[in-house]
Every structure is written in structure tokens, then in C-alpha cells.
PDB file of C-alpha atoms in Angstrom:
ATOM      1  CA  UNK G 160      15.895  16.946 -20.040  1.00  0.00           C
ATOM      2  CA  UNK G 161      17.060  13.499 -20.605  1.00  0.00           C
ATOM      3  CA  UNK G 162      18.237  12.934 -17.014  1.00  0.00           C
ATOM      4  CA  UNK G 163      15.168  14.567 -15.713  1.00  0.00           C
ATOM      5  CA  UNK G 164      13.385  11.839 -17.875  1.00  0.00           C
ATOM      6  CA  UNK G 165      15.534   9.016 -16.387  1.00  0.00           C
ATOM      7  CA  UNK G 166      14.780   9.829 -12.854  1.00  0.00           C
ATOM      8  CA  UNK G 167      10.920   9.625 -13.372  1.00  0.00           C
ATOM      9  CA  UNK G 168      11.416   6.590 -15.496  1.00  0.00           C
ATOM     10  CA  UNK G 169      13.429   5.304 -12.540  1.00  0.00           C
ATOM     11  CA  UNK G 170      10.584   6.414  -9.987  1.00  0.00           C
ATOM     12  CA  UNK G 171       7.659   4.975 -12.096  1.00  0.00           C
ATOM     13  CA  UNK G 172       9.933   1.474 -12.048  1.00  0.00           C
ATOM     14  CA  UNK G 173      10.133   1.605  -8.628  1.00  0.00           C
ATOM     15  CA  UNK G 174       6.465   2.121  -8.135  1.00  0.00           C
ATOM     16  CA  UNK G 175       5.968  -0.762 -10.338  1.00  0.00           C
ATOM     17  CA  UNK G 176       7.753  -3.396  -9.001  1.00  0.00           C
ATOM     18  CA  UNK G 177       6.398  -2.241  -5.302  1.00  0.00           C
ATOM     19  CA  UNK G 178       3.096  -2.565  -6.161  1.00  0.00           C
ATOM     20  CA  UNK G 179       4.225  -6.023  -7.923  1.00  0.00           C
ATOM     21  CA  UNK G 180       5.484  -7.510  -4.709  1.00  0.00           C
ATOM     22  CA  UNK G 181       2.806  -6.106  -3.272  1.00  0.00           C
ATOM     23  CA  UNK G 182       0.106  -8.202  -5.183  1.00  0.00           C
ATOM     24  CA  UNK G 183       2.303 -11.105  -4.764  1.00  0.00           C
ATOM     25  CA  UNK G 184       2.074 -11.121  -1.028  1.00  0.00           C
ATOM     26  CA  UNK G 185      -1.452 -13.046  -1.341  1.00  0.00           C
ATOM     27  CA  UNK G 186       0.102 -16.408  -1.758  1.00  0.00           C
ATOM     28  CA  UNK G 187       2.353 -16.367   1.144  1.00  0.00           C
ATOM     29  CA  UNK G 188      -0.591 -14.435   3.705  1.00  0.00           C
ATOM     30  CA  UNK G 189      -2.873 -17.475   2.296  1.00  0.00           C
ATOM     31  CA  UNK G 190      -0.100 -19.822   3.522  1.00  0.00           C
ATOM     32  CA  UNK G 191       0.217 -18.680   6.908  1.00  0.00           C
ATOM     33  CA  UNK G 192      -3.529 -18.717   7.349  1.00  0.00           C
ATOM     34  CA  UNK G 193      -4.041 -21.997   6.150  1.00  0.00           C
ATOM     35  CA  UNK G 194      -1.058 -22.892   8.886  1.00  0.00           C
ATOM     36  CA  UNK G 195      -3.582 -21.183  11.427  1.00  0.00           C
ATOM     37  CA  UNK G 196      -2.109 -18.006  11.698  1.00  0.00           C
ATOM     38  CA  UNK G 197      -4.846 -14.787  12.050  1.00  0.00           C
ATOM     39  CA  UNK G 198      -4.336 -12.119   9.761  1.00  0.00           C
ATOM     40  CA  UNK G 199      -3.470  -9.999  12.986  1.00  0.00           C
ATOM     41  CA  UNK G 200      -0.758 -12.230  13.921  1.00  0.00           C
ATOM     42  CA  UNK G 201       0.565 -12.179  10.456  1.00  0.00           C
ATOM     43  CA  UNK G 202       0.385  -8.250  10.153  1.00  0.00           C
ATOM     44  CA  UNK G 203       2.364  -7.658  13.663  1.00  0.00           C
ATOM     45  CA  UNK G 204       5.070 -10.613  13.078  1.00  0.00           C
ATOM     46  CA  UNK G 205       6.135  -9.013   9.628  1.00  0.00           C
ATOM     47  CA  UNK G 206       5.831  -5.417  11.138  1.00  0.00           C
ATOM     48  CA  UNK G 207       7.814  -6.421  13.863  1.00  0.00           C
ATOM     49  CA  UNK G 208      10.431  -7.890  11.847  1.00  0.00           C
ATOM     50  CA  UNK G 209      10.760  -4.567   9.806  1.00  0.00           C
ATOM     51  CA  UNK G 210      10.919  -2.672  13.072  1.00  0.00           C
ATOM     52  CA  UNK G 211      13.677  -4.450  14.356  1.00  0.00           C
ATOM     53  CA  UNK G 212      15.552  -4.599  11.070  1.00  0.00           C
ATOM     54  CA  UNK G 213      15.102  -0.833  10.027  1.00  0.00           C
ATOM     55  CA  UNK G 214      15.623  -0.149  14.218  1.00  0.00           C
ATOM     56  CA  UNK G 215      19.749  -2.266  13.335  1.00  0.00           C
ATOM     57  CA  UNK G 216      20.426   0.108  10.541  1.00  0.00           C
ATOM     58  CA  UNK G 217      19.309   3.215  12.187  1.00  0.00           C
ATOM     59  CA  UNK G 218      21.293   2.475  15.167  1.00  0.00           C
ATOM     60  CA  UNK G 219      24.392   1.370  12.768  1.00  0.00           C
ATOM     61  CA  UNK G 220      24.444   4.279  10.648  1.00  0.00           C
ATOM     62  CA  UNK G 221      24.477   6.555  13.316  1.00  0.00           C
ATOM     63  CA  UNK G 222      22.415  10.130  14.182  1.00  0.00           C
ATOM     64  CA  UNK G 223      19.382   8.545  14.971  1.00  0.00           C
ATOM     65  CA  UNK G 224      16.304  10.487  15.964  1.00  0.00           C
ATOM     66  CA  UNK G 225      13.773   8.820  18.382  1.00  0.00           C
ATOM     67  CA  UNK G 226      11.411  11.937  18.075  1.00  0.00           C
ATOM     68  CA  UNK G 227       9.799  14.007  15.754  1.00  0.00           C
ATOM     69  CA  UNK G 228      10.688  17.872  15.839  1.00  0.00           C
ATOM     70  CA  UNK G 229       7.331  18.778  17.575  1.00  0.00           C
ATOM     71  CA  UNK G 230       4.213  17.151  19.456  1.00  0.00           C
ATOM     72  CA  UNK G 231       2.173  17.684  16.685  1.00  0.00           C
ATOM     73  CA  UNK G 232       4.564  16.198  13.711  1.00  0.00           C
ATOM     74  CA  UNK G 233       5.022  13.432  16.499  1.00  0.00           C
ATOM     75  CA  UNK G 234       0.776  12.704  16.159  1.00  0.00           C
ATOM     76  CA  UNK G 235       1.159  12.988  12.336  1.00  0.00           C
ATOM     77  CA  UNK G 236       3.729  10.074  12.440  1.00  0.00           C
ATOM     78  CA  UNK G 237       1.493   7.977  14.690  1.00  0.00           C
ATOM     79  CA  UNK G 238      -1.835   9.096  12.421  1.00  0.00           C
ATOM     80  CA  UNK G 239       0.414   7.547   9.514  1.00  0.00           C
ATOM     81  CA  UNK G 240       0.879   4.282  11.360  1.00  0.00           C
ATOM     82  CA  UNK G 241      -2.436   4.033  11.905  1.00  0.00           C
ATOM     83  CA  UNK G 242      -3.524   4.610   8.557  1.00  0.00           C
ATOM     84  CA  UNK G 243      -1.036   3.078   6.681  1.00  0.00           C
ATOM     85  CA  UNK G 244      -0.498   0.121   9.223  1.00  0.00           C
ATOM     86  CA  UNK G 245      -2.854  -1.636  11.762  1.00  0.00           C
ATOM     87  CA  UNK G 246      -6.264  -0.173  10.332  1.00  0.00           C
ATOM     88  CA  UNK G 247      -5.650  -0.557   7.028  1.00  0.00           C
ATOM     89  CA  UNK G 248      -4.384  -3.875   7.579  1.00  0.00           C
ATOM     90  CA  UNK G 249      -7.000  -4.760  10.120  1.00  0.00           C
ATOM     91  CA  UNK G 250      -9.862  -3.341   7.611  1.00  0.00           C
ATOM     92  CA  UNK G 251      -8.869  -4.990   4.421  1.00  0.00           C
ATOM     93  CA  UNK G 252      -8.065  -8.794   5.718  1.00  0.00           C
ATOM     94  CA  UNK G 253     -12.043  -8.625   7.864  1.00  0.00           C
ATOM     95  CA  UNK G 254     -13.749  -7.241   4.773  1.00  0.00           C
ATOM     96  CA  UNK G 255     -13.154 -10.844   3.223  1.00  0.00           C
ATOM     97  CA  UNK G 256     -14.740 -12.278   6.101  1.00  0.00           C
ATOM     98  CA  UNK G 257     -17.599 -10.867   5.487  1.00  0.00           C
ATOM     99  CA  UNK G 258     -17.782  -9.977   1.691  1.00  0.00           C
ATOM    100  CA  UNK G 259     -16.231 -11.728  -1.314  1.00  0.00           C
ATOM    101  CA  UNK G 260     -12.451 -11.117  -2.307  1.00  0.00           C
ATOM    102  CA  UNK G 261     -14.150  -9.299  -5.277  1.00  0.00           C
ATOM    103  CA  UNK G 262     -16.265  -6.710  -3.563  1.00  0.00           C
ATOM    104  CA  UNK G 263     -13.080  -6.167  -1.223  1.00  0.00           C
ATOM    105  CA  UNK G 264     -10.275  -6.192  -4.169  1.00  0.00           C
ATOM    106  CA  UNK G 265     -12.509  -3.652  -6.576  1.00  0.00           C
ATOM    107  CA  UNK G 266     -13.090  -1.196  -3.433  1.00  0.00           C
ATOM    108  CA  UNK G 267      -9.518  -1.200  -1.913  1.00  0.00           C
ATOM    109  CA  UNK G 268      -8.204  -0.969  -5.698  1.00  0.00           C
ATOM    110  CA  UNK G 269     -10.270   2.154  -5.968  1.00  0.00           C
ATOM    111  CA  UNK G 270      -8.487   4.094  -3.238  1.00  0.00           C
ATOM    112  CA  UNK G 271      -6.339   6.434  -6.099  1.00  0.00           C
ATOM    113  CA  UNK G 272     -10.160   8.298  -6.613  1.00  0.00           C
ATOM    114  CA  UNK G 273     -10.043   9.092  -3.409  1.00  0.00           C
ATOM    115  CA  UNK G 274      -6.709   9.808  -2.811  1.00  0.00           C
ATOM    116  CA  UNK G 275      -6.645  12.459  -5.927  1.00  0.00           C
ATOM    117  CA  UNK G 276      -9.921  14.144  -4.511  1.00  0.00           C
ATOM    118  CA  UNK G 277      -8.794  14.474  -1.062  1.00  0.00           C
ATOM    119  CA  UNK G 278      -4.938  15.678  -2.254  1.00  0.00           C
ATOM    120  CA  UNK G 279      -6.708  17.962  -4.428  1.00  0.00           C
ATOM    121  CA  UNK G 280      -9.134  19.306  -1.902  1.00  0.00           C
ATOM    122  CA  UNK G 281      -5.870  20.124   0.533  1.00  0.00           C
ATOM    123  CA  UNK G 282      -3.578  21.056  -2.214  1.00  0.00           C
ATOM    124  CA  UNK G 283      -4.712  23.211  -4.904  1.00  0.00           C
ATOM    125  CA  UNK G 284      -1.154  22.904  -6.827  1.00  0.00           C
ATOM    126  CA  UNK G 285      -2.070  19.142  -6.608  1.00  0.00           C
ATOM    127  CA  UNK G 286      -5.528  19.246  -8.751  1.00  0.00           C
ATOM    128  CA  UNK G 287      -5.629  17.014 -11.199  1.00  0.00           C
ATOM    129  CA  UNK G 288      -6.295  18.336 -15.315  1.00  0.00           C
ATOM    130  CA  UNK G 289      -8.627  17.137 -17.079  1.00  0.00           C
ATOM    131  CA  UNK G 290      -6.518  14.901 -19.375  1.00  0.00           C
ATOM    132  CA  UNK G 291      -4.845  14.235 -15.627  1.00  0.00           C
ATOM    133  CA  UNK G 292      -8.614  12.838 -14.641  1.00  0.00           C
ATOM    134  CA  UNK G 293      -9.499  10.995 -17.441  1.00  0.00           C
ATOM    135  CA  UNK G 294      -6.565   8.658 -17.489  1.00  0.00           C
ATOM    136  CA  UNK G 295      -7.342   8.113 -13.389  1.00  0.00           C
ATOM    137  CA  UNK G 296     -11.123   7.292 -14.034  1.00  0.00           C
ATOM    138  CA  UNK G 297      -9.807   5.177 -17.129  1.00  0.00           C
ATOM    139  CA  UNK G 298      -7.614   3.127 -14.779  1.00  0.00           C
ATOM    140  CA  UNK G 299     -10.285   2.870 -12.028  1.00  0.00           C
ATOM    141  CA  UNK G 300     -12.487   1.084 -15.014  1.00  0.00           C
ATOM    142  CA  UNK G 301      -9.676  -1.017 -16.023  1.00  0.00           C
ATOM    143  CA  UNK G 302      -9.630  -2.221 -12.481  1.00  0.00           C
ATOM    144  CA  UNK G 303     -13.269  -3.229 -12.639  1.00  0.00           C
ATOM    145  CA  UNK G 304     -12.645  -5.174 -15.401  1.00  0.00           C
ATOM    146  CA  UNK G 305      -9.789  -7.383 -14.191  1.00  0.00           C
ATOM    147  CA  UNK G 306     -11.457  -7.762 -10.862  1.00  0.00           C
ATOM    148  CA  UNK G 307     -14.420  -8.900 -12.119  1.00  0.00           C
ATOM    149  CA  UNK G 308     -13.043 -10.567 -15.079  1.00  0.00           C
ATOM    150  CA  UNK G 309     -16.482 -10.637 -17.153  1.00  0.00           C
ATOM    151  CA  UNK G 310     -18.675 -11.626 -13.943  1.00  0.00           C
ATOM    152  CA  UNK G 311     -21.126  -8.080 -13.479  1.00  0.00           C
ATOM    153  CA  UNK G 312     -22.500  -9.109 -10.264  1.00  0.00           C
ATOM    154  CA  UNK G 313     -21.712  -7.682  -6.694  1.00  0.00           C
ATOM    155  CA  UNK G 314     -22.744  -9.273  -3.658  1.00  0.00           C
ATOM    156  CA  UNK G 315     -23.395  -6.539  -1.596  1.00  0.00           C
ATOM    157  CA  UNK G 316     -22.169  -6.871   1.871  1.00  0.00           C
ATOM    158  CA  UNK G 317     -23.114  -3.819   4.119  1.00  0.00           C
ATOM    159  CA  UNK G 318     -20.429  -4.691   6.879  1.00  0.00           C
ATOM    160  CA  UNK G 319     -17.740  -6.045   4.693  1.00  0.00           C
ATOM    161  CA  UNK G 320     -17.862  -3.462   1.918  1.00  0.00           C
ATOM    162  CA  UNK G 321     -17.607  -0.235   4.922  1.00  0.00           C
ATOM    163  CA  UNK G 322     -14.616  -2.603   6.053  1.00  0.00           C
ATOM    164  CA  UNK G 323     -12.948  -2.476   2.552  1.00  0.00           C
ATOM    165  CA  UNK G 324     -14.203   1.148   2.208  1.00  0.00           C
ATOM    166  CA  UNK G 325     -12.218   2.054   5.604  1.00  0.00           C
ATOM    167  CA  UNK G 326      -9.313   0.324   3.899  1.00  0.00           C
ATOM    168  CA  UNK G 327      -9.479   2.468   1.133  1.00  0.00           C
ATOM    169  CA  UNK G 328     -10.413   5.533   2.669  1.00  0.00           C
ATOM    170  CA  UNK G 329      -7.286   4.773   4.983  1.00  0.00           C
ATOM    171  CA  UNK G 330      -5.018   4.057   2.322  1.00  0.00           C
ATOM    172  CA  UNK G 331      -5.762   7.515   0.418  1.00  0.00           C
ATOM    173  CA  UNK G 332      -5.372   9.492   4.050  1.00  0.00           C
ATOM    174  CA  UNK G 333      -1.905   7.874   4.444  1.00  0.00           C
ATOM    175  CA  UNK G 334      -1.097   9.474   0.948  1.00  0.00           C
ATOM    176  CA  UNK G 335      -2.520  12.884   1.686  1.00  0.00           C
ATOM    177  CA  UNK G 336      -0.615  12.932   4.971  1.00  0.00           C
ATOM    178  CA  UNK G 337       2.649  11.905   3.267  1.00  0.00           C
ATOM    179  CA  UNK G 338       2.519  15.129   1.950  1.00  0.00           C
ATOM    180  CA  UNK G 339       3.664  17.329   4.746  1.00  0.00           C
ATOM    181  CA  UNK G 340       5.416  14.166   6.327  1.00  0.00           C
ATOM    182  CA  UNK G 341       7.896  14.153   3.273  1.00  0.00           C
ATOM    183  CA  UNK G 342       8.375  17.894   3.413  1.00  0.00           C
ATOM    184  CA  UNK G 343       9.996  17.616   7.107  1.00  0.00           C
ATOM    185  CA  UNK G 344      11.606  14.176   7.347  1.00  0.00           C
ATOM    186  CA  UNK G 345      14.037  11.684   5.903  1.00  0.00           C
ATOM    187  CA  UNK G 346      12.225   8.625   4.414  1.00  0.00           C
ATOM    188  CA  UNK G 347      13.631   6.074   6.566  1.00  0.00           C
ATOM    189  CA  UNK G 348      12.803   8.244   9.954  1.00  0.00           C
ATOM    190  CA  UNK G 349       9.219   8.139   8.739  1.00  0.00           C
ATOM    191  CA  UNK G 350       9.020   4.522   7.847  1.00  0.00           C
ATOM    192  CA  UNK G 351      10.556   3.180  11.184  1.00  0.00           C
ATOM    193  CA  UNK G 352       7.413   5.211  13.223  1.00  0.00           C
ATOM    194  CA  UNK G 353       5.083   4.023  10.668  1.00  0.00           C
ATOM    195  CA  UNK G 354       6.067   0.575  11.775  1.00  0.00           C
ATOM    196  CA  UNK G 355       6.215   1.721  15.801  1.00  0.00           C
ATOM    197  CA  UNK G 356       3.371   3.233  15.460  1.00  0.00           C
ATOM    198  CA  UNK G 357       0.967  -0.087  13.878  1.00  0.00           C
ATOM    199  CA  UNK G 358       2.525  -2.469  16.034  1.00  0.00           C
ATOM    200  CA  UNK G 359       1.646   0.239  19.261  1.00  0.00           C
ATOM    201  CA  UNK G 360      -2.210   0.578  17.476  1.00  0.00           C
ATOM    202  CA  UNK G 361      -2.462  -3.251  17.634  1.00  0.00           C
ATOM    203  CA  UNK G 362      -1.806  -3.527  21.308  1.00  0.00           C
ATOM    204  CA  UNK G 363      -5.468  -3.171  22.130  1.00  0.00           C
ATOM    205  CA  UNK G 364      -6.210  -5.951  19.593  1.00  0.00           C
ATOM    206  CA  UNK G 365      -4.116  -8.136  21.749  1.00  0.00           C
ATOM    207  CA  UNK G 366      -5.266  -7.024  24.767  1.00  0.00           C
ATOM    208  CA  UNK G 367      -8.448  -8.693  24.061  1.00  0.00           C
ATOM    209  CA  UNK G 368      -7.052 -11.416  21.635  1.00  0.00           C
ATOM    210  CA  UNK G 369      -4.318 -12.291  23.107  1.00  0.00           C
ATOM    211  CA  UNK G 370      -1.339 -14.793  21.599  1.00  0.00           C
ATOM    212  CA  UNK G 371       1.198 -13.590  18.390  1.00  0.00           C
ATOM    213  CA  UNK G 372       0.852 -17.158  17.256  1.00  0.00           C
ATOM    214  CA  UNK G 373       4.883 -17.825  17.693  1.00  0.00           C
ATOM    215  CA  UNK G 374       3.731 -21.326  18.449  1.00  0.00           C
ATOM    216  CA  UNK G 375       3.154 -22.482  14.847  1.00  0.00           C
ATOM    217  CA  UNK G 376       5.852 -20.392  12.782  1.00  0.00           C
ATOM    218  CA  UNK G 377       7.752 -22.680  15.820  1.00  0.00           C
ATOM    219  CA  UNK G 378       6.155 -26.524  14.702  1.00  0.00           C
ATOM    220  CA  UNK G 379       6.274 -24.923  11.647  1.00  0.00           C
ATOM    221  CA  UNK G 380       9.776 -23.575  10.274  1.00  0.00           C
ATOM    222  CA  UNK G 381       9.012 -23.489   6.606  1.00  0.00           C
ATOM    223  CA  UNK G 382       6.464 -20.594   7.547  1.00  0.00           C
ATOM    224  CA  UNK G 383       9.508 -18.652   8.974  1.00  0.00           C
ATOM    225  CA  UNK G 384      10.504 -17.939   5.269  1.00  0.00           C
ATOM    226  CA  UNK G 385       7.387 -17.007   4.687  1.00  0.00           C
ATOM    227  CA  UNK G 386       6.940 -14.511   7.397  1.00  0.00           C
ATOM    228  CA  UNK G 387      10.645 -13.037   6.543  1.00  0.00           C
ATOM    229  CA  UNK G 388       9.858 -12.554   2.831  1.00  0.00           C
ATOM    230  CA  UNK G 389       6.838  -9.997   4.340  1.00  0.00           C
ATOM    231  CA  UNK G 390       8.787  -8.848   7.049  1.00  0.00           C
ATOM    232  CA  UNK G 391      11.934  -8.015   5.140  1.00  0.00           C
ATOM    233  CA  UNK G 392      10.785  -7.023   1.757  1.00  0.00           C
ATOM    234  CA  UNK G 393       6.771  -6.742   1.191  1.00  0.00           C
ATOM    235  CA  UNK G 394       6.727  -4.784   4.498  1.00  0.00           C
ATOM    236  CA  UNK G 395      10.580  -2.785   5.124  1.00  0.00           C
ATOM    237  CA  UNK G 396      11.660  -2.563   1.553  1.00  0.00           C
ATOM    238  CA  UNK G 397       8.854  -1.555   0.097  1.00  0.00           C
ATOM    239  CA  UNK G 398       7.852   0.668   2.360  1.00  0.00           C
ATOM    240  CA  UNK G 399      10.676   2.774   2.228  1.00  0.00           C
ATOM    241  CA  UNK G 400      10.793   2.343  -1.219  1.00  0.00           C
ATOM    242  CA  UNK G 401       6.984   3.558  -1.599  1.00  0.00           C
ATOM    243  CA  UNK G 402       7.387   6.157   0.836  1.00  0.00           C
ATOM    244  CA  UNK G 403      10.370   7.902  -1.382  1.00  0.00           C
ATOM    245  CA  UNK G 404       8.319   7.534  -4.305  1.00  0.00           C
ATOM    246  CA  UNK G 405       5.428   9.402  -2.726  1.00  0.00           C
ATOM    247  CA  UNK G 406       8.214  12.350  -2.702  1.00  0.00           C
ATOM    248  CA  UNK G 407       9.203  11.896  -5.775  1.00  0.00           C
ATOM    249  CA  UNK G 408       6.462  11.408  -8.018  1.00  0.00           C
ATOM    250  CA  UNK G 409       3.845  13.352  -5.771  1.00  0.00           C
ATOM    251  CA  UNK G 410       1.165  11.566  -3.566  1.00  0.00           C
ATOM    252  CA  UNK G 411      -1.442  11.815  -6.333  1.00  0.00           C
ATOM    253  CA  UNK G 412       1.006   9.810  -9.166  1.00  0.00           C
ATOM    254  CA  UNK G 413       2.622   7.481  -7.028  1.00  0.00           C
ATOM    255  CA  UNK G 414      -1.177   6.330  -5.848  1.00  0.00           C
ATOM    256  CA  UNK G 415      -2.512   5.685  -9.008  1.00  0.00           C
ATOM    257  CA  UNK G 416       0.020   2.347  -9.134  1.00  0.00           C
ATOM    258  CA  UNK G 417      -2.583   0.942  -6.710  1.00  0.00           C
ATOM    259  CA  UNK G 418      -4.530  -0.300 -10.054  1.00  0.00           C
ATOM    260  CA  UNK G 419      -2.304  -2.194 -10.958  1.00  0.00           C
ATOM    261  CA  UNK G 420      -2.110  -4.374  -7.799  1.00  0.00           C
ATOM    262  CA  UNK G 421      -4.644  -6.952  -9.212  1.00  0.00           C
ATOM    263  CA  UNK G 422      -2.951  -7.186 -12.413  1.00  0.00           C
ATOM    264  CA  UNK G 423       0.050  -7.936 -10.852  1.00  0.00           C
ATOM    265  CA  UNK G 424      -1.685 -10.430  -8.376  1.00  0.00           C
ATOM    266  CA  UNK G 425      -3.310 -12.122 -11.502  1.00  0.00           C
ATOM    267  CA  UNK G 426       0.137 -12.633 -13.321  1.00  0.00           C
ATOM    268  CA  UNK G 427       1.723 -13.973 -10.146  1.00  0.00           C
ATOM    269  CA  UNK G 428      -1.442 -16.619  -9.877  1.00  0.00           C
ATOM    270  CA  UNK G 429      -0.979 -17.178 -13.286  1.00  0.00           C
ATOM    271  CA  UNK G 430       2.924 -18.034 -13.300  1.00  0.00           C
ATOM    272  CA  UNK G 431       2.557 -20.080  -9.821  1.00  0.00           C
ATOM    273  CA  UNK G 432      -1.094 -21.287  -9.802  1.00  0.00           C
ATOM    274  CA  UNK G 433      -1.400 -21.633 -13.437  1.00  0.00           C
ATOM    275  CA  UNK G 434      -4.624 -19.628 -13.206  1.00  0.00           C
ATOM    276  CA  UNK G 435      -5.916 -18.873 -16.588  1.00  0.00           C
ATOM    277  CA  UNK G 436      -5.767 -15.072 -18.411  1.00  0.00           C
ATOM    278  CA  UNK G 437      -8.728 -14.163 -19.524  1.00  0.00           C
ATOM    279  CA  UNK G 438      -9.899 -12.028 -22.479  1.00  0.00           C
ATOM    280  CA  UNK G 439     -10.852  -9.764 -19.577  1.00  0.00           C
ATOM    281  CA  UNK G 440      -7.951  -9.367 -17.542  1.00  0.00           C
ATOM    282  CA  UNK G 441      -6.066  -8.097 -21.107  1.00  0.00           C
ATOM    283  CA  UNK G 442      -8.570  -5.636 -22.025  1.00  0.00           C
ATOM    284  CA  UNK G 443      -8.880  -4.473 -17.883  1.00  0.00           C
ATOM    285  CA  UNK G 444      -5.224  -4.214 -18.142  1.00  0.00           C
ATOM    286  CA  UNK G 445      -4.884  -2.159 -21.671  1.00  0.00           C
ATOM    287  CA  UNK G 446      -7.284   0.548 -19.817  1.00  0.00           C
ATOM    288  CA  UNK G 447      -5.236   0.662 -17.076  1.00  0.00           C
ATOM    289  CA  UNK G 448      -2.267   1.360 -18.927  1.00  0.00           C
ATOM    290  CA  UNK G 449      -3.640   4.039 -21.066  1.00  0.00           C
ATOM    291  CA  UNK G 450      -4.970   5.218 -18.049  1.00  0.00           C
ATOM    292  CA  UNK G 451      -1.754   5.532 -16.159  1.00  0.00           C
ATOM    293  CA  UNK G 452      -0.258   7.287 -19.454  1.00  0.00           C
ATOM    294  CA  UNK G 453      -2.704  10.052 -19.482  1.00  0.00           C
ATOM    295  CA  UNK G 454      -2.882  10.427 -15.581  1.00  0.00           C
ATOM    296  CA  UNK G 455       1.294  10.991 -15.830  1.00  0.00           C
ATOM    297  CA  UNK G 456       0.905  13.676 -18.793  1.00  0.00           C
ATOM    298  CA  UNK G 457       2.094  16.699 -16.860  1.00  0.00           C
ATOM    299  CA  UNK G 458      -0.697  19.845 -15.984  1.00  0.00           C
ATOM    300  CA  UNK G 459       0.001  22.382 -19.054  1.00  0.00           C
ATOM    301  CA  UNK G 460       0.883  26.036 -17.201  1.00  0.00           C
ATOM    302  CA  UNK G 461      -1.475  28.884 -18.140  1.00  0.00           C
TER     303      UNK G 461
END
């Protein structure tokens, strides 16, 4: 029992500190633009580079599989790029063009609701409890609060709030497929065609925008360790390091660590920026937690 509680400490930690790098990734994205880079340039330079570096170990460890086992595990792989790469990314960064980081932040954040609803629709072993449900919905409010840190006013934004909708709603179908993905294949197999598979969905992009933007990470070389910090960690590590704790800790668990991306995005701001904490962000954040408790307490059998 002890070991057993070890591993899923070691699984929630892992989920954790994902989800932390994750919320840091703002500061260096916001660099890059600033340095003229589009957020479609940024998405397929640091997908390339975990491509290419997950492509190397593949190829050096030997007994590497190009395909999937049939045609239609083969379009599950490329629905997960899709979902999990180029739309999602494409989605989230044009909401903000169009709606306020707010609006966009509070809707993506929310994508564990749907996740649990559509897991639990597929897979009746899945369904959350009721105790299971209460701490979700009590982390979805703690979310609220943090996001919009005492300010109770949403700009509505038809177009940029179905963008960050289609974020979220691609971010919870990437979970549910996970699922059957997980039962077939080996983590790292998955995660190199999720990458193949985003940089192939963005080729149409291109075709009508073209120009990867090589140009200024070129005139520009301090970018480069900006671009290899998301390449090599925020995109390959933590992918593969999300994708095992989908199987681990179940697509519906490992999903709820989504709320805590703005907390972890307000602590990084807070450490580099010297943004303030707010009265808000500590009560937003003590939900979440209790939230997250009650969401892990396992289903009791009848």
C-alpha cells in the first residue's frame, strides 16, 4: 500500500511540475512575438525541434516503428495531433486576438469539465462520484477566481470566445482519445506522431502564409534559447511526460491539473515580473486545491 501510494504521489508530481512549465511558457512565447515571430511560426519551430529530437532517440535506441498497427489507429494518431497540436495551438493563441487574455485563460482553463463529461459519456468505469464532481466543479471556481482576480466582468467576444472554446473542446478530445491510444502504444511512439502529425496539419497554414520566420531567430540568436527551452522541454519533455501520466493517473485525473495552469503562470509573473499576489489569487488557489483533493478521492465500490 505504501508503494502503491508513492507511485501516485510520484504521478501527481509529475503532473504538477508539467503543468508548471507549462504556465511558464507565456514569458518566452511573449518574447518571440515581441521579436516578430507569429504564434504559428513559434508553434511549428518548437514542434519541429521536438520532432527531430524525439525522431534521434528513436532511431538510437533502436526498434523503431514508423506506423501504427492498423489504418484506423494510424487516423487516431493523426486526430491526436490535430487536437493536441496545430488546432489547439492555432485556437488558443487567435482567441487573444480577438478577446481578452481573461475570457481566453478562464475558457481554456475550463477544459477538465469537459474532458470528465465526455470521458464519462465514452467510459462508464470512468464516471466521476459525486465527491469525485464536487472537488472538479470546486477547482473550475477556483480558476475563476484567480483569472479574474476580483474583476466580475467579461467582455464577451463572439469570435474569440468559440476560438478559446475550440481550444478547450480540443484539449478535452485529446484526453478522451488518449484513452484507447495508451491502451495500444508505447508513450514515446505516440508522442513522436503527435508532433508529425501538427507540424503535417500546419502545412495548409503555410501554404497560404507562407515563411517559418528563420530570419529573425537568425538576426536574433538570443531567441534561439528561447525557442529550444519550448522545443526541448515545454513541448518534448512534457509531452511525453503528460502523455504517461494520462496512463497512469487516468485521462479524467491527470486533466484536472489544467486548473492549476494560471496559478502557476501567476507565481512565475510574480517571481520574474514582480507582479503582485492578490487576496484573490490565494483564495482562487485554496479552492483549487481542495478541489483537486476531493476530485483524487478514489470512487467507493458498491
Amino acid at each position: 500500500m505504501t508503494a502503491h501510494r508513492h507511485q501516485r504521489l510520484l504521478y501527481h508530481a509529475v503532473a504538477f511540475i508539467v503543468v508548471a512549465i507549462w504556465g511558464s511558457t507565456f514569458v518566452f512565447t511573449k518574447l518571440l512575438l515581441m521579436a516578430g515571430l507569429s504564434a504559428a511560426q513559434i508553434f511549428t519551430q518548437r514542434f519541429i525541434i521536438a520532432y527531430v529530437l524525439l525522431l534521434a532517440y528513436s532511431l538510437v535506441r533502436g526498434g523503431m516503428r514508423w506506423w501504427a498497427g492498423s489504418w484506423r489507429d494510424e487516423l487516431l494518431m493523426a486526430a491526436l495531433g490535430l487536437t493536441g497540436g496545430s488546432l489547439y495551438f492555432l485556437a488558443e493563441n487567435s482567441a487573444m486576438l480577438y478577446t481578452t487574455t481573461t475570457n481566453t485563460s478562464l475558457i481554456v482553463c475550463l477544459c477538465p469539465l469537459l474532458a470528465s463529461a465526455l470521458i464519462g459519456w465514452r467510459y462508464k468505469a470512468q464516471r466521476l462520484s459525486r465527491t469525485q464532481t464536487m472537488g472538479t466543479l470546486l477547482a473550475a471556481l477556483g480558476v475563476a477566481v484567480v483569472v479574474m482576480n476580483g474583476h466580475f466582468v467579461l467582455h464577451l467576444s463572439p469570435l474569440g470566445d468559440a476560438l478559446a472554446f475550440t481550444a478547450c473542446l480540443c484539449w478535452a478530445v485529446y484526453s478522451l482519445l488518449m484513452i484507447p491510444a495508451n491502451e495500444r502504444y508505447d508513450t514515446v511512439f505516440i508522442t513522436r506522431k503527435v508532433f508529425f502529425y501538427g507540424l503535417l496539419f500546419m502545412l495548409p497554414y503555410f501554404a497560404l502564409r507562407p515563411g517559418l520566420g528563420l530570419q529573425v531567430v537568425a538576426t536574433q540568436p538570443t531567441l534561439l534559447w528561447n525557442l529550444l527551452f519550448l522545443g526541448c522541454v515545454a513541448s518534448m519533455l512534457c509531452f511525453l511526460a503528460w502523455n504517461w501520466v494520462l496512463k497512469k493517473l487516468g485521462a479524467v485525473m491527470a486533466t484536472n491539473y489544467v486548473y492549476f495552469n494560471p496559478v502557476t503562470t501567476i507565481v512565475f509573473a510574480w517571481l520574474i515580473l514582480a507582479e503582485p499576489i492578490t487576496i484573490y489569487f490565494i483564495i482562487g488557489t485554496a479552492l483549487i486545491l481542495v478541489g483537486m483533493y476531493l476530485a483524487d478521492k478514489p470512487q467507493k465500490s458498491h
